[in-house]
mmCIF file of N, CA and C in Angstrom:
data_model
loop_
_atom_site.group_PDB
_atom_site.id
_atom_site.type_symbol
_atom_site.label_atom_id
_atom_site.label_comp_id
_atom_site.label_asym_id
_atom_site.label_seq_id
_atom_site.Cartn_x
_atom_site.Cartn_y
_atom_site.Cartn_z
ATOM 1 N N MET H 10 93.244 74.678 98.021
ATOM 2 C CA MET H 10 93.840 75.929 98.469
ATOM 3 C C MET H 10 93.213 77.097 97.707
ATOM 4 N N ALA H 11 93.064 78.180 98.401
ATOM 5 C CA ALA H 11 92.466 79.369 97.805
ATOM 6 C C ALA H 11 93.530 80.261 97.177
ATOM 7 N N ILE H 12 93.142 80.907 96.075
ATOM 8 C CA ILE H 12 94.011 81.906 95.467
ATOM 9 C C ILE H 12 93.930 83.160 96.327
ATOM 10 N N GLN H 13 95.077 83.656 96.733
ATOM 11 C CA GLN H 13 95.169 84.842 97.573
ATOM 12 C C GLN H 13 96.089 85.870 96.920
ATOM 13 N N ARG H 14 96.018 87.069 97.479
ATOM 14 C CA ARG H 14 96.958 88.128 97.128
ATOM 15 C C ARG H 14 97.675 88.572 98.394
ATOM 16 N N THR H 15 98.904 88.998 98.244
ATOM 17 C CA THR H 15 99.680 89.504 99.367
ATOM 18 C C THR H 15 100.589 90.622 98.883
ATOM 19 N N LEU H 16 101.031 91.446 99.817
ATOM 20 C CA LEU H 16 101.948 92.526 99.487
ATOM 21 C C LEU H 16 103.371 92.084 99.793
ATOM 22 N N SER H 17 104.273 92.472 98.912
ATOM 23 C CA SER H 17 105.699 92.272 99.123
ATOM 24 C C SER H 17 106.384 93.617 98.918
ATOM 25 N N ILE H 18 107.364 93.890 99.750
ATOM 26 C CA ILE H 18 108.202 95.072 99.550
ATOM 27 C C ILE H 18 109.649 94.610 99.485
ATOM 28 N N ILE H 19 110.329 94.993 98.428
ATOM 29 C CA ILE H 19 111.768 94.798 98.347
ATOM 30 C C ILE H 19 112.382 96.068 98.924
ATOM 31 N N LYS H 20 113.094 95.901 100.031
ATOM 32 C CA LYS H 20 113.554 97.022 100.843
ATOM 33 C C LYS H 20 114.787 97.731 100.255
ATOM 34 N N PRO H 21 115.103 98.928 100.795
ATOM 35 C CA PRO H 21 116.217 99.725 100.255
ATOM 36 C C PRO H 21 117.562 99.012 100.223
ATOM 37 N N ASP H 22 117.852 98.150 101.196
ATOM 38 C CA ASP H 22 119.140 97.457 101.175
ATOM 39 C C ASP H 22 119.266 96.579 99.939
ATOM 40 N N ALA H 23 118.161 95.994 99.505
ATOM 41 C CA ALA H 23 118.180 95.107 98.334
ATOM 42 C C ALA H 23 118.197 95.897 97.030
ATOM 43 N N THR H 24 117.426 96.994 96.962
ATOM 44 C CA THR H 24 117.427 97.779 95.718
ATOM 45 C C THR H 24 118.782 98.429 95.497
ATOM 46 N N LYS H 25 119.460 98.813 96.574
ATOM 47 C CA LYS H 25 120.801 99.425 96.454
ATOM 48 C C LYS H 25 121.816 98.431 95.911
ATOM 49 N N ARG H 26 121.606 97.151 96.201
ATOM 50 C CA ARG H 26 122.550 96.120 95.758
ATOM 51 C C ARG H 26 122.126 95.439 94.456
ATOM 52 N N ASP H 27 121.060 95.966 93.848
ATOM 53 C CA ASP H 27 120.582 95.437 92.566
ATOM 54 C C ASP H 27 120.270 93.936 92.606
ATOM 55 N N VAL H 28 119.549 93.516 93.652
ATOM 56 C CA VAL H 28 119.136 92.110 93.732
ATOM 57 C C VAL H 28 117.627 91.953 93.552
ATOM 58 N N THR H 29 116.979 92.987 93.028
ATOM 59 C CA THR H 29 115.534 92.939 92.790
ATOM 60 C C THR H 29 115.171 91.789 91.860
ATOM 61 N N GLY H 30 115.905 91.638 90.787
ATOM 62 C CA GLY H 30 115.631 90.559 89.832
ATOM 63 C C GLY H 30 115.771 89.185 90.454
ATOM 64 N N LYS H 31 116.808 89.004 91.265
ATOM 65 C CA LYS H 31 117.015 87.720 91.943
ATOM 66 C C LYS H 31 115.840 87.422 92.880
ATOM 67 N N ILE H 32 115.386 88.446 93.613
ATOM 68 C CA ILE H 32 114.252 88.262 94.526
ATOM 69 C C ILE H 32 112.989 87.920 93.736
ATOM 70 N N ASN H 33 112.742 88.655 92.651
ATOM 71 C CA ASN H 33 111.569 88.364 91.817
ATOM 72 C C ASN H 33 111.611 86.929 91.298
ATOM 73 N N GLN H 34 112.774 86.492 90.885
ATOM 74 C CA GLN H 34 112.922 85.130 90.370
ATOM 75 C C GLN H 34 112.590 84.103 91.468
ATOM 76 N N MET H 35 113.053 84.359 92.686
ATOM 77 C CA MET H 35 112.771 83.449 93.798
ATOM 78 C C MET H 35 111.272 83.419 94.108
ATOM 79 N N LEU H 36 110.622 84.588 94.054
ATOM 80 C CA LEU H 36 109.174 84.649 94.291
ATOM 81 C C LEU H 36 108.426 83.861 93.221
ATOM 82 N N GLU H 37 108.804 84.064 91.965
ATOM 83 C CA GLU H 37 108.118 83.373 90.868
ATOM 84 C C GLU H 37 108.370 81.870 90.914
ATOM 85 N N ARG H 38 109.562 81.457 91.274
ATOM 86 C CA ARG H 38 109.860 80.022 91.378
ATOM 87 C C ARG H 38 109.050 79.354 92.490
ATOM 88 N N SER H 39 108.634 80.150 93.474
ATOM 89 C CA SER H 39 107.837 79.592 94.567
ATOM 90 C C SER H 39 106.367 79.424 94.175
ATOM 91 N N GLY H 40 106.015 79.861 92.967
ATOM 92 C CA GLY H 40 104.650 79.713 92.487
ATOM 93 C C GLY H 40 103.814 80.977 92.570
ATOM 94 N N LEU H 41 104.421 82.075 92.982
ATOM 95 C CA LEU H 41 103.692 83.348 93.065
ATOM 96 C C LEU H 41 103.826 84.119 91.762
ATOM 97 N N ARG H 42 102.755 84.822 91.412
ATOM 98 C CA ARG H 42 102.766 85.691 90.229
ATOM 99 C C ARG H 42 102.830 87.137 90.689
ATOM 100 N N ILE H 43 103.660 87.937 90.046
ATOM 101 C CA ILE H 43 103.732 89.366 90.336
ATOM 102 C C ILE H 43 102.693 90.036 89.445
ATOM 103 N N ILE H 44 101.607 90.528 90.064
ATOM 104 C CA ILE H 44 100.506 91.092 89.269
ATOM 105 C C ILE H 44 100.453 92.618 89.360
ATOM 106 N N ALA H 45 101.338 93.204 90.147
ATOM 107 C CA ALA H 45 101.512 94.658 90.201
ATOM 108 C C ALA H 45 102.879 94.907 90.814
ATOM 109 N N GLN H 46 103.550 95.936 90.311
ATOM 110 C CA GLN H 46 104.889 96.228 90.818
ATOM 111 C C GLN H 46 105.250 97.655 90.461
ATOM 112 N N LYS H 47 105.833 98.371 91.432
ATOM 113 C CA LYS H 47 106.354 99.700 91.133
ATOM 114 C C LYS H 47 107.491 100.033 92.085
ATOM 115 N N ARG H 48 108.437 100.772 91.551
ATOM 116 C CA ARG H 48 109.599 101.230 92.319
ATOM 117 C C ARG H 48 109.288 102.650 92.771
ATOM 118 N N ILE H 49 109.348 102.881 94.088
ATOM 119 C CA ILE H 49 109.008 104.189 94.635
ATOM 120 C C ILE H 49 110.001 104.572 95.725
ATOM 121 N N LYS H 50 110.025 105.839 96.036
ATOM 122 C CA LYS H 50 110.788 106.356 97.182
ATOM 123 C C LYS H 50 109.750 106.776 98.203
ATOM 124 N N LEU H 51 109.726 106.120 99.354
ATOM 125 C CA LEU H 51 108.732 106.428 100.372
ATOM 126 C C LEU H 51 108.997 107.793 100.993
ATOM 127 N N SER H 52 107.944 108.585 101.113
ATOM 128 C CA SER H 52 108.023 109.835 101.858
ATOM 129 C C SER H 52 107.969 109.498 103.342
ATOM 130 N N GLN H 53 108.280 110.473 104.180
ATOM 131 C CA GLN H 53 108.183 110.244 105.616
ATOM 132 C C GLN H 53 106.743 109.915 105.995
ATOM 133 N N GLU H 54 105.804 110.624 105.398
ATOM 134 C CA GLU H 54 104.389 110.383 105.680
ATOM 135 C C GLU H 54 103.982 108.953 105.310
ATOM 136 N N GLN H 55 104.426 108.477 104.153
ATOM 137 C CA GLN H 55 104.105 107.105 103.741
ATOM 138 C C GLN H 55 104.734 106.079 104.675
ATOM 139 N N ALA H 56 106.022 106.252 104.978
ATOM 140 C CA ALA H 56 106.719 105.290 105.832
ATOM 141 C C ALA H 56 106.098 105.260 107.229
ATOM 142 N N GLU H 57 105.807 106.439 107.776
ATOM 143 C CA GLU H 57 105.181 106.490 109.097
ATOM 144 C C GLU H 57 103.780 105.873 109.069
ATOM 145 N N GLY H 58 103.037 106.142 108.019
ATOM 146 C CA GLY H 58 101.692 105.594 107.902
ATOM 147 C C GLY H 58 101.693 104.083 107.752
ATOM 148 N N PHE H 59 102.575 103.586 106.901
ATOM 149 C CA PHE H 59 102.614 102.148 106.659
ATOM 150 C C PHE H 59 103.012 101.383 107.923
ATOM 151 N N TYR H 60 103.972 101.920 108.659
ATOM 152 C CA TYR H 60 104.476 101.236 109.851
ATOM 153 C C TYR H 60 103.871 101.773 111.143
ATOM 154 N N SER H 61 102.730 102.456 111.055
ATOM 155 C CA SER H 61 102.101 103.054 112.242
ATOM 156 C C SER H 61 101.774 102.023 113.316
ATOM 157 N N VAL H 62 101.555 100.788 112.928
ATOM 158 C CA VAL H 62 101.272 99.729 113.892
ATOM 159 C C VAL H 62 102.434 99.570 114.883
ATOM 160 N N HIS H 63 103.635 100.005 114.493
ATOM 161 C CA HIS H 63 104.825 99.865 115.341
ATOM 162 C C HIS H 63 105.219 101.167 116.033
ATOM 163 N N LYS H 64 104.383 102.217 115.960
ATOM 164 C CA LYS H 64 104.816 103.547 116.411
ATOM 165 C C LYS H 64 105.193 103.621 117.882
ATOM 166 N N ASP H 65 104.724 102.719 118.697
ATOM 167 C CA ASP H 65 105.090 102.728 120.111
ATOM 168 C C ASP H 65 106.278 101.811 120.431
ATOM 169 N N ARG H 66 106.834 101.190 119.401
ATOM 170 C CA ARG H 66 107.957 100.274 119.598
ATOM 171 C C ARG H 66 109.275 101.052 119.517
ATOM 172 N N PRO H 67 110.304 100.617 120.210
ATOM 173 C CA PRO H 67 111.570 101.371 120.238
ATOM 174 C C PRO H 67 112.273 101.465 118.878
ATOM 175 N N PHE H 68 112.002 100.541 117.974
ATOM 176 C CA PHE H 68 112.667 100.531 116.671
ATOM 177 C C PHE H 68 111.941 101.341 115.604
ATOM 178 N N TYR H 69 110.788 101.919 115.934
ATOM 179 C CA TYR H 69 109.937 102.590 114.947
ATOM 180 C C TYR H 69 110.677 103.666 114.147
ATOM 181 N N ASN H 70 111.343 104.601 114.812
ATOM 182 C CA ASN H 70 112.021 105.691 114.084
ATOM 183 C C ASN H 70 113.120 105.160 113.178
ATOM 184 N N ASP H 71 113.884 104.190 113.663
ATOM 185 C CA ASP H 71 114.936 103.595 112.827
ATOM 186 C C ASP H 71 114.332 102.903 111.615
ATOM 187 N N LEU H 72 113.213 102.214 111.802
ATOM 188 C CA LEU H 72 112.541 101.526 110.705
ATOM 189 C C LEU H 72 112.062 102.521 109.654
ATOM 190 N N VAL H 73 111.405 103.580 110.103
ATOM 191 C CA VAL H 73 110.913 104.609 109.180
ATOM 192 C C VAL H 73 112.080 105.211 108.408
ATOM 193 N N ASN H 74 113.150 105.573 109.092
ATOM 194 C CA ASN H 74 114.312 106.167 108.422
ATOM 195 C C ASN H 74 114.951 105.196 107.437
ATOM 196 N N PHE H 75 115.053 103.936 107.824
ATOM 197 C CA PHE H 75 115.614 102.927 106.927
ATOM 198 C C PHE H 75 114.771 102.790 105.660
ATOM 199 N N MET H 76 113.464 102.721 105.822
ATOM 200 C CA MET H 76 112.585 102.535 104.662
ATOM 201 C C MET H 76 112.562 103.759 103.746
ATOM 202 N N MET H 77 112.976 104.919 104.247
ATOM 203 C CA MET H 77 113.074 106.123 103.420
ATOM 204 C C MET H 77 114.477 106.306 102.840
ATOM 205 N N SER H 78 115.416 105.441 103.182
ATOM 206 C CA SER H 78 116.821 105.628 102.821
ATOM 207 C C SER H 78 117.137 105.366 101.358
ATOM 208 N N GLY H 79 116.214 104.808 100.630
ATOM 209 C CA GLY H 79 116.418 104.528 99.216
ATOM 210 C C GLY H 79 115.132 104.008 98.621
ATOM 211 N N PRO H 80 115.135 103.739 97.324
ATOM 212 C CA PRO H 80 113.918 103.234 96.691
ATOM 213 C C PRO H 80 113.542 101.846 97.208
ATOM 214 N N VAL H 81 112.251 101.580 97.150
ATOM 215 C CA VAL H 81 111.713 100.259 97.453
ATOM 216 C C VAL H 81 110.912 99.803 96.239
ATOM 217 N N VAL H 82 110.669 98.513 96.153
ATOM 218 C CA VAL H 82 109.792 97.962 95.124
ATOM 219 C C VAL H 82 108.611 97.339 95.841
ATOM 220 N N VAL H 83 107.427 97.919 95.602
ATOM 221 C CA VAL H 83 106.205 97.374 96.195
ATOM 222 C C VAL H 83 105.529 96.498 95.150
ATOM 223 N N GLN H 84 105.006 95.364 95.603
ATOM 224 C CA GLN H 84 104.444 94.377 94.689
ATOM 225 C C GLN H 84 103.182 93.750 95.248
ATOM 226 N N VAL H 85 102.312 93.365 94.343
ATOM 227 C CA VAL H 85 101.190 92.502 94.701
ATOM 228 C C VAL H 85 101.507 91.134 94.110
ATOM 229 N N LEU H 86 101.495 90.135 94.974
ATOM 230 C CA LEU H 86 101.746 88.761 94.567
ATOM 231 C C LEU H 86 100.445 87.992 94.647
ATOM 232 N N GLU H 87 100.265 87.056 93.731
ATOM 233 C CA GLU H 87 99.047 86.249 93.711
ATOM 234 C C GLU H 87 99.423 84.793 93.541
ATOM 235 N N GLY H 88 98.669 83.932 94.222
ATOM 236 C CA GLY H 88 98.877 82.506 94.072
ATOM 237 C C GLY H 88 98.129 81.744 95.148
ATOM 238 N N GLU H 89 98.212 80.420 95.072
ATOM 239 C CA GLU H 89 97.587 79.588 96.095
ATOM 240 C C GLU H 89 98.269 79.842 97.427
ATOM 241 N N ASN H 90 97.463 80.176 98.441
ATOM 242 C CA ASN H 90 97.972 80.393 99.789
ATOM 243 C C ASN H 90 99.138 81.401 99.780
ATOM 244 N N ALA H 91 98.967 82.496 99.052
ATOM 245 C CA ALA H 91 100.046 83.454 98.772
ATOM 246 C C ALA H 91 100.699 84.030 100.024
ATOM 247 N N VAL H 92 99.925 84.308 101.062
ATOM 248 C CA VAL H 92 100.514 84.892 102.273
ATOM 249 C C VAL H 92 101.547 83.935 102.864
ATOM 250 N N LYS H 93 101.165 82.694 103.049
ATOM 251 C CA LYS H 93 102.080 81.702 103.630
ATOM 252 C C LYS H 93 103.245 81.396 102.697
ATOM 253 N N VAL H 94 102.958 81.224 101.412
ATOM 254 C CA VAL H 94 104.026 80.916 100.460
ATOM 255 C C VAL H 94 105.064 82.037 100.448
ATOM 256 N N ASN H 95 104.597 83.289 100.447
ATOM 257 C CA ASN H 95 105.538 84.405 100.449
ATOM 258 C C ASN H 95 106.358 84.426 101.736
ATOM 259 N N ARG H 96 105.705 84.221 102.858
ATOM 260 C CA ARG H 96 106.430 84.246 104.134
ATOM 261 C C ARG H 96 107.448 83.104 104.216
ATOM 262 N N ASP H 97 107.080 81.941 103.710
ATOM 263 C CA ASP H 97 108.029 80.824 103.674
ATOM 264 C C ASP H 97 109.192 81.128 102.738
ATOM 265 N N THR H 98 108.912 81.762 101.619
ATOM 266 C CA THR H 98 109.946 82.098 100.634
ATOM 267 C C THR H 98 110.888 83.167 101.183
ATOM 268 N N MET H 99 110.351 84.100 101.981
ATOM 269 C CA MET H 99 111.193 85.145 102.583
ATOM 270 C C MET H 99 112.146 84.550 103.608
ATOM 271 N N GLY H 100 111.665 83.653 104.441
ATOM 272 C CA GLY H 100 112.487 83.086 105.507
ATOM 273 C C GLY H 100 112.389 83.892 106.785
ATOM 274 N N ALA H 101 113.092 83.453 107.810
ATOM 275 C CA ALA H 101 113.073 84.094 109.122
ATOM 276 C C ALA H 101 113.557 85.539 109.026
ATOM 277 N N THR H 102 113.024 86.385 109.917
ATOM 278 C CA THR H 102 113.376 87.811 109.924
ATOM 279 C C THR H 102 114.882 88.022 110.011
ATOM 280 N N ASN H 103 115.542 87.271 110.847
ATOM 281 C CA ASN H 103 116.993 87.355 110.976
ATOM 282 C C ASN H 103 117.631 86.452 109.917
ATOM 283 N N PRO H 104 118.342 87.040 108.953
ATOM 284 C CA PRO H 104 118.946 86.224 107.888
ATOM 285 C C PRO H 104 119.843 85.093 108.413
ATOM 286 N N GLU H 105 120.452 85.285 109.583
ATOM 287 C CA GLU H 105 121.307 84.246 110.156
ATOM 288 C C GLU H 105 120.504 83.027 110.590
ATOM 289 N N GLU H 106 119.206 83.222 110.817
ATOM 290 C CA GLU H 106 118.333 82.125 111.241
ATOM 291 C C GLU H 106 117.462 81.593 110.104
ATOM 292 N N ALA H 107 117.524 82.240 108.958
ATOM 293 C CA ALA H 107 116.685 81.854 107.822
ATOM 294 C C ALA H 107 117.209 80.573 107.177
ATOM 295 N N GLU H 108 116.264 79.742 106.741
ATOM 296 C CA GLU H 108 116.645 78.492 106.080
ATOM 297 C C GLU H 108 117.354 78.766 104.765
ATOM 298 N N GLU H 109 118.289 77.909 104.445
ATOM 299 C CA GLU H 109 119.018 78.003 103.178
ATOM 300 C C GLU H 109 118.019 77.996 102.021
ATOM 301 N N GLY H 110 118.265 78.841 101.036
ATOM 302 C CA GLY H 110 117.398 78.916 99.868
ATOM 303 C C GLY H 110 116.296 79.944 99.979
ATOM 304 N N THR H 111 116.095 80.530 101.179
ATOM 305 C CA THR H 111 115.097 81.587 101.316
ATOM 306 C C THR H 111 115.714 82.932 100.916
ATOM 307 N N ILE H 112 114.854 83.891 100.646
ATOM 308 C CA ILE H 112 115.333 85.209 100.224
ATOM 309 C C ILE H 112 116.258 85.817 101.274
ATOM 310 N N ARG H 113 115.832 85.801 102.523
ATOM 311 C CA ARG H 113 116.641 86.445 103.560
ATOM 312 C C ARG H 113 117.964 85.721 103.786
ATOM 313 N N ALA H 114 117.985 84.410 103.648
ATOM 314 C CA ALA H 114 119.250 83.678 103.777
ATOM 315 C C ALA H 114 120.180 84.006 102.617
ATOM 316 N N GLU H 115 119.612 84.173 101.428
ATOM 317 C CA GLU H 115 120.417 84.413 100.224
ATOM 318 C C GLU H 115 120.901 85.851 100.093
ATOM 319 N N VAL H 116 120.041 86.840 100.423
ATOM 320 C CA VAL H 116 120.407 88.239 100.168
ATOM 321 C C VAL H 116 120.277 89.170 101.370
ATOM 322 N N GLY H 117 119.689 88.719 102.464
ATOM 323 C CA GLY H 117 119.542 89.567 103.641
ATOM 324 C C GLY H 117 120.883 89.844 104.300
ATOM 325 N N LEU H 118 121.000 91.026 104.902
ATOM 326 C CA LEU H 118 122.250 91.426 105.543
ATOM 327 C C LEU H 118 122.173 91.396 107.067
ATOM 328 N N SER H 119 121.003 91.737 107.621
ATOM 329 C CA SER H 119 120.836 91.825 109.070
ATOM 330 C C SER H 119 119.342 91.776 109.378
ATOM 331 N N ILE H 120 119.007 91.817 110.667
ATOM 332 C CA ILE H 120 117.586 91.825 111.042
ATOM 333 C C ILE H 120 116.897 93.032 110.428
ATOM 334 N N GLU H 121 117.521 94.210 110.473
ATOM 335 C CA GLU H 121 116.916 95.410 109.881
ATOM 336 C C GLU H 121 116.997 95.371 108.358
ATOM 337 N N ALA H 122 118.163 95.092 107.833
ATOM 338 C CA ALA H 122 118.377 95.071 106.385
ATOM 339 C C ALA H 122 118.180 93.646 105.878
ATOM 340 N N ASN H 123 116.935 93.158 106.014
ATOM 341 C CA ASN H 123 116.659 91.767 105.642
ATOM 342 C C ASN H 123 116.004 91.646 104.269
ATOM 343 N N SER H 124 116.049 92.731 103.504
ATOM 344 C CA SER H 124 115.737 92.773 102.070
ATOM 345 C C SER H 124 114.271 92.748 101.674
ATOM 346 N N VAL H 125 113.381 92.149 102.471
ATOM 347 C CA VAL H 125 111.984 92.040 102.048
ATOM 348 C C VAL H 125 111.014 92.173 103.225
ATOM 349 N N HIS H 126 109.829 92.625 102.887
ATOM 350 C CA HIS H 126 108.681 92.649 103.803
ATOM 351 C C HIS H 126 107.571 91.865 103.129
ATOM 352 N N GLY H 127 106.773 91.166 103.917
ATOM 353 C CA GLY H 127 105.607 90.484 103.384
ATOM 354 C C GLY H 127 104.461 90.542 104.375
ATOM 355 N N SER H 128 103.259 90.668 103.875
ATOM 356 C CA SER H 128 102.073 90.686 104.740
ATOM 357 C C SER H 128 102.036 89.424 105.592
ATOM 358 N N ASP H 129 101.523 89.575 106.832
ATOM 359 C CA ASP H 129 101.504 88.434 107.741
ATOM 360 C C ASP H 129 100.132 87.779 107.893
ATOM 361 N N SER H 130 99.122 88.314 107.192
ATOM 362 C CA SER H 130 97.785 87.712 107.232
ATOM 363 C C SER H 130 97.009 88.194 106.006
ATOM 364 N N GLU H 131 95.911 87.498 105.697
ATOM 365 C CA GLU H 131 95.073 87.932 104.573
ATOM 366 C C GLU H 131 94.506 89.324 104.820
ATOM 367 N N GLU H 132 94.082 89.568 106.058
ATOM 368 C CA GLU H 132 93.512 90.875 106.396
ATOM 369 C C GLU H 132 94.540 91.985 106.210
ATOM 370 N N ASN H 133 95.748 91.780 106.729
ATOM 371 C CA ASN H 133 96.801 92.782 106.560
ATOM 372 C C ASN H 133 97.210 92.914 105.097
ATOM 373 N N ALA H 134 97.185 91.822 104.361
ATOM 374 C CA ALA H 134 97.520 91.873 102.936
ATOM 375 C C ALA H 134 96.576 92.816 102.203
ATOM 376 N N ARG H 135 95.275 92.679 102.446
ATOM 377 C CA ARG H 135 94.300 93.560 101.788
ATOM 378 C C ARG H 135 94.572 95.022 102.136
ATOM 379 N N SER H 136 94.803 95.303 103.400
ATOM 380 C CA SER H 136 95.064 96.668 103.851
ATOM 381 C C SER H 136 96.363 97.211 103.262
ATOM 382 N N GLU H 137 97.405 96.409 103.267
ATOM 383 C CA GLU H 137 98.708 96.840 102.751
ATOM 384 C C GLU H 137 98.675 97.045 101.239
ATOM 385 N N ILE H 138 97.991 96.175 100.529
ATOM 386 C CA ILE H 138 97.856 96.340 99.077
ATOM 387 C C ILE H 138 97.129 97.649 98.784
ATOM 388 N N ASN H 139 96.043 97.906 99.501
ATOM 389 C CA ASN H 139 95.287 99.144 99.298
ATOM 390 C C ASN H 139 96.086 100.388 99.666
ATOM 391 N N PHE H 140 97.056 100.261 100.544
ATOM 392 C CA PHE H 140 97.902 101.387 100.933
ATOM 393 C C PHE H 140 98.724 101.870 99.734
ATOM 394 N N PHE H 141 99.189 100.930 98.909
ATOM 395 C CA PHE H 141 100.106 101.279 97.821
ATOM 396 C C PHE H 141 99.498 101.251 96.420
ATOM 397 N N PHE H 142 98.415 100.509 96.218
ATOM 398 C CA PHE H 142 97.902 100.302 94.864
ATOM 399 C C PHE H 142 96.431 100.646 94.733
ATOM 400 N N LYS H 143 96.102 101.223 93.573
ATOM 401 C CA LYS H 143 94.705 101.397 93.167
ATOM 402 C C LYS H 143 94.305 100.122 92.426
ATOM 403 N N ASP H 144 93.016 99.823 92.410
ATOM 404 C CA ASP H 144 92.539 98.601 91.739
ATOM 405 C C ASP H 144 93.023 98.501 90.302
ATOM 406 N N GLU H 145 93.018 99.623 89.584
ATOM 407 C CA GLU H 145 93.390 99.589 88.163
ATOM 408 C C GLU H 145 94.895 99.355 87.935
ATOM 409 N N GLU H 146 95.694 99.424 88.986
ATOM 410 C CA GLU H 146 97.132 99.150 88.857
ATOM 411 C C GLU H 146 97.460 97.667 88.990
ATOM 412 N N ILE H 147 96.473 96.884 89.387
ATOM 413 C CA ILE H 147 96.682 95.452 89.593
ATOM 414 C C ILE H 147 96.174 94.710 88.355
ATOM 415 N N CYS H 148 97.077 93.956 87.732
ATOM 416 C CA CYS H 148 96.758 93.303 86.449
ATOM 417 C C CYS H 148 96.951 91.796 86.572
ATOM 418 N N PRO H 149 95.902 91.083 87.027
ATOM 419 C CA PRO H 149 96.026 89.626 87.190
ATOM 420 C C PRO H 149 96.153 88.912 85.852
#
């Protein structure tokens, strides 16, 4: 297996409930290393830019507003097959459908407030990491 990097975002619903530490612990237990992390408040420009791929979808404005509703924690995760491991650790988008022991099953509230975002491919991971981090902010 190849060592990969992926982006993770702990969403506003989770930061408001102070479950960031629990999520980090679940990520680390899955074998991922947090090699960059920062807590930020997304501007409208950042939220719109990050989610621009969804701009023609009916949920786009709600998503942008939700992601600006409070602080988020953006992270770079590293490990073997990191994209897949992170997605498996997050669980299904809908917390009601997520497997027991996954982040979304444990702390997610709804499809929108599902506590975490993770890159869905290596290509998107590189792009998403570059959106939030400079090379010198990543400390493997």
